[in-house]
Amino acid sequence: MKHLGKYLLENAIVSEEQLEEALQSQVAFGGRLGTNLVELGYLTLDELTRHLAAHVGLSVPPREWLETPEITALQAVPVELVKRHKVLPLKIENRTLHLAMVDPLDPARMDEIAFASGLRVKPYVFPEATAYYWLDYHYDIPREIRHIDLGGAQDAKLDPEDEAWARRHRAAQPAPLAPEAQALGIAPLGEDEELVGETVFSELQTRMIGRMDAARDEMEHREAARSTPAAPRPEAEAESMPAPAPEAADTRIPALEAALRQSTNRAEVADRTLRLAGRYAESAALLLVRPQTIEGLQALGEMSTRVRGVVLPRASESRFAACADDGEPLRMAVPTTGIDARVLAALGRSAAREMALLPVRIRARVVNLLYVDNGPDALGETAYAALEALCREMSGVYERLILERKRRIG
């Protein structure tokens, strides 16, 4: 079957320029091609759903099935499979499980679910953006990134996970989100929606504190396990090893540089970039630069459980936003006031001596910021130059990934 991008081009649904921009966003931000086209405004979610159905030759599930799936269907598939395969069991009829699937043409996924449920599987189209919402709504399965508003924006919303959770607690029979953009978590509150009340807000705070405690416990457990001596590992596995102290890392740098250049997706690019950055600085974090926000993606060490809760409006008065806008690297003392100080406090890096922000581009567009600091010490000049080179290398890997995806479409 032809690639979705080629189908959309051949049917004049999107232009080559729009597809190119969506491919760039997909490489930088992850997600499916269709999700990126919707986020960029080139397709509505309804349009994407219709085109996906026509492209793969499958039906769209009735909305009422998505809103109120049968309890027996939900119970027929283990939650672990629902989460891993991004599927929503809808209805059981004549020993057939009607199943909404993000990958509805994957026979291995269908076979696994058929085996687990003991039922035949009939797949339906389930766009990724739609899946995010309904899996949260029915299973409390969160999206990847949770946000904490650090910019003081008046129109800031709860993240999609907590918004859906709060909605379920506002009424005995909560109405599902109707506007398509809310499935992406990017729309303002509608006229018929209420702000979260004081009682629910208190419950949400308790829930979020519980999450933070659990994340902290997990991090401490990992750190304890990491401190246990382990047998030496081959050089070829360098990218999968915990980052050693900078002074002991030189022999690993060539292997990690080679691994970065061979990365096949954004997750590998981010992981290997951070591990290399950890050779030159005590702490490192990657942030996504979106059109309206700057969002935490991934980090080393103690920041790893904090960075994904950060979202900063691009319009804010901050050095992070300025670096994203002008694309110029900066190096400065860690700020003690303003939004930048709040960002550093959220990351747990307020006590660092100095920080650096380095932009990562795809063509002329800044898509990532690499944050680094060296704790109580200054960043060395050689280390800073190596970090600038690392960001240029990361940009080159992104370019290669875009070209590879374009070749698959062609």
Coordinates of C-alpha atoms in Angstrom, one line a residue:
M1 CA 0.0 0.0 0.0
K2 CA 1.3 3.5 -0.8
H3 CA 2.3 5.8 1.9
L4 CA -0.3 8.2 3.4
G5 CA 1.7 11.2 2.3
K6 CA 1.8 10.0 -1.3
Y7 CA -2.0 9.4 -1.2
L8 CA -2.6 12.9 0.1
L9 CA -0.4 14.4 -2.6
E10 CA -1.9 12.4 -5.5
N11 CA -5.4 13.4 -4.5
A12 CA -4.4 17.1 -4.1
I13 CA -5.4 17.0 -0.4
V14 CA -2.1 18.7 0.7
S15 CA 0.6 20.4 -1.3
E16 CA 4.3 19.4 -1.5
E17 CA 5.2 22.4 0.7
Q18 CA 2.6 21.4 3.4
L19 CA 3.8 17.8 3.3
E20 CA 7.4 18.9 3.6
E21 CA 6.5 21.0 6.7
A22 CA 4.6 18.1 8.2
L23 CA 7.6 15.8 7.7
Q24 CA 9.9 18.3 9.4
S25 CA 7.5 18.5 12.3
Q26 CA 7.2 14.8 12.5
V27 CA 11.0 14.3 12.7
A28 CA 11.3 17.1 15.3
F29 CA 8.2 16.5 17.4
G30 CA 7.3 12.8 16.8
G31 CA 3.8 11.5 16.2
R32 CA 2.1 10.3 13.0
L33 CA 2.2 12.3 9.8
G34 CA -1.6 12.9 10.0
T35 CA -1.3 14.2 13.5
N36 CA 1.3 16.8 12.4
L37 CA -0.8 17.9 9.5
V38 CA -3.7 18.5 11.8
E39 CA -1.5 20.4 14.3
L40 CA -0.2 22.5 11.5
G41 CA -3.8 23.3 10.4
Y42 CA -3.6 21.7 7.0
L43 CA -6.3 19.2 7.8
T44 CA -9.1 19.0 10.3
L45 CA -9.3 15.9 12.4
D46 CA -12.5 14.9 10.7
E47 CA -10.8 15.3 7.3
L48 CA -7.9 13.3 8.4
T49 CA -10.2 10.5 9.6
R50 CA -12.1 10.4 6.3
H51 CA -8.9 10.3 4.3
L52 CA -7.3 7.6 6.4
A53 CA -10.5 5.5 6.0
A54 CA -10.4 5.9 2.2
H55 CA -6.6 5.3 2.1
V56 CA -6.7 2.0 4.1
G57 CA -10.2 0.9 2.9
L58 CA -11.6 0.5 6.4
S59 CA -14.6 2.1 8.2
V60 CA -14.7 4.8 10.8
P61 CA -16.3 3.7 14.1
P62 CA -19.6 5.4 15.0
R63 CA -19.0 8.2 17.5
E64 CA -21.5 6.6 19.9
W65 CA -19.3 3.5 20.0
L66 CA -16.3 5.7 20.9
E67 CA -18.3 7.6 23.6
T68 CA -19.8 4.5 25.2
P69 CA -18.0 1.3 24.3
E70 CA -19.4 -1.9 25.8
I71 CA -18.1 -2.9 29.2
T72 CA -17.6 -6.4 28.0
A73 CA -15.5 -5.2 25.1
L74 CA -13.3 -3.1 27.4
Q75 CA -12.8 -6.0 29.7
A76 CA -11.9 -8.4 26.8
V77 CA -8.5 -6.8 26.1
P78 CA -5.8 -6.4 28.7
V79 CA -5.0 -2.8 29.5
E80 CA -1.3 -3.4 28.7
L81 CA -2.2 -4.4 25.1
V82 CA -4.6 -1.4 24.8
K83 CA -1.8 1.0 25.9
R84 CA 1.0 -0.7 23.8
H85 CA -1.0 -1.0 20.6
K86 CA -3.2 2.2 21.0
V87 CA -6.5 0.4 20.5
L88 CA -10.0 0.9 21.9
P89 CA -12.3 -2.1 22.2
L90 CA -15.8 -1.0 21.1
K91 CA -18.3 -3.8 20.8
I92 CA -18.6 -7.6 20.8
E93 CA -21.0 -9.0 18.2
N94 CA -21.2 -12.7 17.1
R95 CA -17.8 -13.5 18.7
T96 CA -16.3 -10.6 16.8
L97 CA -14.5 -7.7 18.6
H98 CA -15.0 -4.4 16.9
L99 CA -11.7 -2.6 17.6
A100 CA -10.5 1.0 16.8
M101 CA -6.8 0.8 16.0
V102 CA -4.1 3.3 15.3
D103 CA -2.4 0.6 13.2
P104 CA -5.5 -1.1 11.7
L105 CA -3.6 -3.0 9.0
D106 CA -1.0 -4.6 11.3
P107 CA -1.8 -8.3 11.4
A108 CA 0.6 -9.0 14.3
R109 CA -1.3 -6.6 16.5
M110 CA -4.6 -8.1 15.5
D111 CA -3.4 -11.6 16.1
E112 CA -2.1 -10.7 19.6
I113 CA -5.4 -9.1 20.6
A114 CA -7.4 -11.9 19.0
F115 CA -5.4 -14.5 21.0
A116 CA -5.7 -12.5 24.3
S117 CA -9.5 -11.9 23.9
G118 CA -10.4 -15.2 22.3
L119 CA -12.4 -13.3 19.6
R120 CA -12.1 -12.4 16.0
V121 CA -11.0 -8.8 15.4
K122 CA -12.7 -6.3 13.1
P123 CA -10.5 -3.2 12.8
Y124 CA -11.6 0.4 12.4
V125 CA -9.7 3.6 11.7
F126 CA -8.5 5.4 14.8
P127 CA -6.3 8.4 14.1
E128 CA -3.5 9.0 16.7
A129 CA -4.9 12.3 17.8
T130 CA -8.3 10.8 18.4
A131 CA -6.7 7.9 20.3
Y132 CA -4.9 10.2 22.7
Y133 CA -8.2 11.6 23.9
W134 CA -10.3 8.4 24.1
L135 CA -7.6 6.3 25.7
D136 CA -7.3 8.9 28.4
Y137 CA -11.0 9.3 28.7
H138 CA -11.8 5.5 29.1
Y139 CA -8.5 4.2 30.6
D140 CA -6.7 7.1 32.2
I141 CA -3.8 6.4 29.8
P142 CA -1.9 9.7 29.7
R143 CA -0.3 11.4 26.7
E144 CA 3.4 11.6 26.5
I145 CA 4.0 15.1 27.7
R146 CA 2.5 16.8 30.8
H147 CA 2.7 20.6 31.1
I148 CA 3.2 23.0 33.9
D149 CA 2.5 26.6 32.9
L150 CA 5.6 28.7 33.7
G151 CA 4.7 31.8 31.8
G152 CA 1.6 32.8 33.8
A153 CA -0.6 32.8 30.7
Q154 CA -4.2 33.6 31.6
D155 CA -5.6 31.2 29.1
A156 CA -3.5 28.2 30.2
K157 CA -5.4 24.8 30.4
L158 CA -4.9 21.7 32.3
D159 CA -3.0 19.1 30.4
P160 CA -5.1 16.6 28.4
E161 CA -4.8 13.9 31.1
D162 CA -6.0 16.1 34.0
E163 CA -8.5 17.9 31.9
A164 CA -10.2 14.6 31.0
W165 CA -9.9 13.5 34.6
A166 CA -11.5 16.7 35.9
R167 CA -14.3 16.5 33.4
R168 CA -15.2 13.0 34.6
H169 CA -15.5 14.4 38.2
R170 CA -17.6 17.5 37.3
A171 CA -20.8 15.6 36.5
A172 CA -22.3 12.1 37.0
Q173 CA -22.6 11.7 33.2
P174 CA -19.8 13.8 31.7
A175 CA -20.1 14.9 28.1
P176 CA -17.1 13.9 26.0
L177 CA -15.1 16.7 24.3
A178 CA -16.8 17.7 21.0
P179 CA -14.4 20.1 19.2
E180 CA -11.9 18.2 17.2
A181 CA -9.0 20.4 18.3
Q182 CA -9.6 19.4 21.9
A183 CA -8.6 15.9 21.0
L184 CA -5.2 17.4 20.5
G185 CA -5.3 19.5 23.7
I186 CA -4.9 22.8 21.9
A187 CA -8.4 24.4 21.9
P188 CA -9.7 27.0 24.4
L189 CA -12.5 26.2 26.7
G190 CA -15.9 26.1 25.0
E191 CA -18.9 28.1 26.0
D192 CA -20.5 25.1 27.7
E193 CA -17.4 24.2 29.6
E194 CA -16.7 25.3 33.2
L195 CA -13.4 26.1 34.8
V196 CA -12.2 23.6 37.3
G197 CA -13.9 24.2 40.7
E198 CA -12.0 24.5 44.0
T199 CA -12.9 21.0 45.1
V200 CA -11.7 19.3 41.9
F201 CA -8.7 21.6 41.8
S202 CA -7.7 20.3 45.3
E203 CA -8.2 16.7 44.2
L204 CA -6.1 17.4 41.1
Q205 CA -3.3 18.8 43.2
T206 CA -3.3 15.7 45.4
R207 CA -3.2 13.6 42.3
M208 CA -0.3 15.5 40.7
I209 CA 1.7 15.4 44.0
G210 CA 1.2 11.7 44.1
R211 CA 2.6 11.4 40.5
M212 CA 5.6 13.5 41.5
D213 CA 6.3 11.4 44.6
A214 CA 6.0 8.2 42.4
A215 CA 8.4 9.7 39.8
R216 CA 10.8 10.7 42.6
D217 CA 10.7 7.2 44.1
E218 CA 11.3 5.7 40.6
M219 CA 14.2 7.9 40.0
E220 CA 15.8 7.1 43.4
H221 CA 15.3 3.4 42.7
R222 CA 17.0 3.8 39.3
E223 CA 19.9 5.7 40.9
A224 CA 20.3 3.0 43.6
A225 CA 20.3 0.3 40.9
R226 CA 22.8 2.3 38.9
S227 CA 25.2 2.5 41.8
T228 CA 25.5 -1.3 42.0
P229 CA 28.7 -2.5 40.2
A230 CA 28.0 -4.1 36.9
A231 CA 30.1 -6.1 34.5
P232 CA 31.8 -4.2 31.7
R233 CA 29.7 -3.8 28.5
P234 CA 30.9 -3.8 24.9
E235 CA 31.7 -0.6 23.1
A236 CA 28.9 -1.2 20.7
E237 CA 26.4 -0.7 23.5
A238 CA 27.8 2.7 24.5
E239 CA 24.5 4.5 23.7
S240 CA 22.5 2.3 26.1
M241 CA 24.7 2.9 29.1
P242 CA 24.1 5.5 31.9
A243 CA 26.2 8.7 31.3
P244 CA 29.4 8.5 33.2
A245 CA 31.1 11.5 34.8
P246 CA 32.5 13.9 32.2
E247 CA 36.1 13.3 33.2
A248 CA 35.7 9.5 32.6
A249 CA 33.8 9.8 29.3
D250 CA 36.4 10.5 26.6
T251 CA 36.7 6.9 25.4
R252 CA 32.9 6.7 24.9
I253 CA 32.5 9.9 22.8
P254 CA 33.5 8.4 19.4
A255 CA 31.1 5.5 19.8
L256 CA 28.2 7.8 20.8
E257 CA 29.0 10.2 17.9
A258 CA 28.8 7.3 15.5
A259 CA 25.5 6.1 17.1
L260 CA 24.0 9.6 16.8
R261 CA 24.8 9.7 13.1
Q262 CA 23.1 6.3 12.6
S263 CA 19.9 7.3 14.6
T264 CA 16.7 6.2 12.9
N265 CA 14.1 8.3 14.8
R266 CA 13.7 11.3 17.1
A267 CA 13.9 9.2 20.3
E268 CA 17.3 7.9 19.4
V269 CA 18.5 11.3 18.3
A270 CA 17.4 12.9 21.6
D271 CA 18.8 10.1 23.8
R272 CA 22.2 10.0 22.1
T273 CA 22.5 13.8 21.9
L274 CA 21.9 14.0 25.7
R275 CA 24.4 11.3 26.5
L276 CA 27.0 13.1 24.4
A277 CA 26.1 16.4 26.1
G278 CA 26.6 14.7 29.5
R279 CA 30.2 14.1 28.5
Y280 CA 30.8 17.8 28.4
A281 CA 28.5 19.2 31.2
E282 CA 27.0 18.0 34.5
S283 CA 23.4 18.5 33.4
A284 CA 21.6 18.6 30.0
A285 CA 18.1 18.8 28.8
L286 CA 16.3 19.0 25.4
L287 CA 13.3 21.2 24.8
L288 CA 10.9 21.2 21.9
V289 CA 10.3 24.5 20.1
R290 CA 6.8 24.6 18.8
P291 CA 5.0 27.6 17.1
Q292 CA 3.4 28.8 20.4
T293 CA 5.3 27.0 23.2
I294 CA 8.6 25.7 24.3
E295 CA 8.2 22.3 26.0
G296 CA 10.4 20.0 27.9
L297 CA 11.3 16.7 26.1
Q298 CA 14.0 14.7 27.8
A299 CA 16.9 15.3 30.2
L300 CA 19.7 13.6 32.1
G301 CA 19.9 12.8 35.8
E302 CA 17.6 14.6 38.3
M303 CA 16.0 16.6 35.5
S304 CA 14.6 13.5 33.8
T305 CA 11.5 13.5 36.0
R306 CA 11.0 17.2 35.9
V307 CA 11.6 18.3 32.3
R308 CA 8.4 16.9 30.8
G309 CA 6.3 19.1 33.0
V310 CA 7.6 22.3 31.5
V311 CA 5.8 24.4 29.0
L312 CA 6.8 28.0 28.3
P313 CA 4.8 30.4 26.0
R314 CA 6.9 31.6 23.0
A315 CA 5.5 35.1 23.6
S316 CA 7.0 35.3 27.2
E317 CA 9.8 37.5 28.1
S318 CA 12.5 34.9 28.6
R319 CA 15.9 33.9 27.3
F320 CA 14.5 30.6 26.3
A321 CA 12.0 32.3 24.0
A322 CA 14.6 34.7 22.7
C323 CA 17.0 31.9 21.8
A324 CA 14.1 30.0 20.0
D325 CA 13.2 33.2 18.1
D326 CA 16.6 34.5 17.0
G327 CA 18.4 31.1 16.8
E328 CA 21.5 32.5 18.6
P329 CA 23.2 30.5 21.3
L330 CA 23.7 32.1 24.7
R331 CA 25.8 31.5 27.8
M332 CA 25.0 33.3 31.0
A333 CA 24.8 33.2 34.8
V334 CA 21.8 31.3 36.0
P335 CA 19.0 33.9 36.4
T336 CA 17.6 34.5 39.8
T337 CA 14.4 36.4 38.8
G338 CA 11.7 36.3 36.2
I339 CA 10.4 33.5 34.1
D340 CA 13.8 32.1 33.4
A341 CA 14.4 31.6 37.1
R342 CA 11.1 29.8 37.3
V343 CA 12.1 27.5 34.5
L344 CA 15.4 26.7 36.2
A345 CA 13.7 26.2 39.6
A346 CA 11.2 23.8 37.9
L347 CA 14.2 21.9 36.4
G348 CA 16.0 21.8 39.8
R349 CA 19.0 23.8 38.5
S350 CA 18.7 27.1 40.4
A351 CA 22.0 26.4 42.2
A352 CA 24.1 26.0 39.0
R353 CA 26.8 28.6 38.3
E354 CA 26.0 29.3 34.7
M355 CA 23.9 27.9 31.9
A356 CA 24.0 27.7 28.1
L357 CA 21.2 27.4 25.6
L358 CA 22.0 26.1 22.1
P359 CA 19.5 26.0 19.2
V360 CA 19.0 23.0 16.9
R361 CA 17.6 23.8 13.5
I362 CA 15.9 22.1 10.7
R363 CA 16.6 24.3 7.7
A364 CA 16.0 27.8 9.1
R365 CA 13.6 26.7 11.8
V366 CA 14.7 26.2 15.4
V367 CA 13.1 22.9 16.6
N368 CA 15.0 22.2 19.8
L369 CA 16.9 24.0 22.5
L370 CA 19.8 22.1 24.2
Y371 CA 20.1 23.4 27.8
V372 CA 23.3 22.6 29.7
D373 CA 25.0 23.6 32.9
N374 CA 28.1 22.3 34.8
G375 CA 26.7 22.6 38.3
P376 CA 28.9 24.7 40.6
D377 CA 31.6 25.0 38.0
A378 CA 31.8 27.1 34.8
L379 CA 31.5 25.5 31.4
G380 CA 34.9 25.0 29.8
E381 CA 35.6 26.7 26.5
T382 CA 36.4 23.4 24.8
A383 CA 33.3 21.8 26.1
Y384 CA 31.1 24.7 25.0
A385 CA 32.6 24.5 21.5
A386 CA 31.9 20.7 21.4
L387 CA 28.3 21.3 22.5
E388 CA 27.8 23.8 19.6
A389 CA 29.2 21.2 17.2
L390 CA 26.9 18.6 18.7
C391 CA 23.9 20.7 17.9
R392 CA 25.0 21.1 14.3
E393 CA 25.5 17.3 14.1
M394 CA 21.9 16.9 15.5
S395 CA 20.6 19.2 12.8
G396 CA 22.3 17.1 10.2
V397 CA 20.7 13.9 11.5
Y398 CA 17.3 15.5 11.3
E399 CA 17.9 16.5 7.7
R400 CA 18.8 12.9 6.8
L401 CA 15.7 11.6 8.5
I402 CA 13.5 14.0 6.6
L403 CA 15.1 13.0 3.3
E404 CA 14.7 9.3 4.1
R405 CA 11.0 9.8 4.9
K406 CA 10.5 11.7 1.6
R407 CA 12.1 8.8 -0.3
R408 CA 9.7 6.4 1.3
I409 CA 6.8 8.6 0.3
G410 CA 8.1 8.8 -3.3

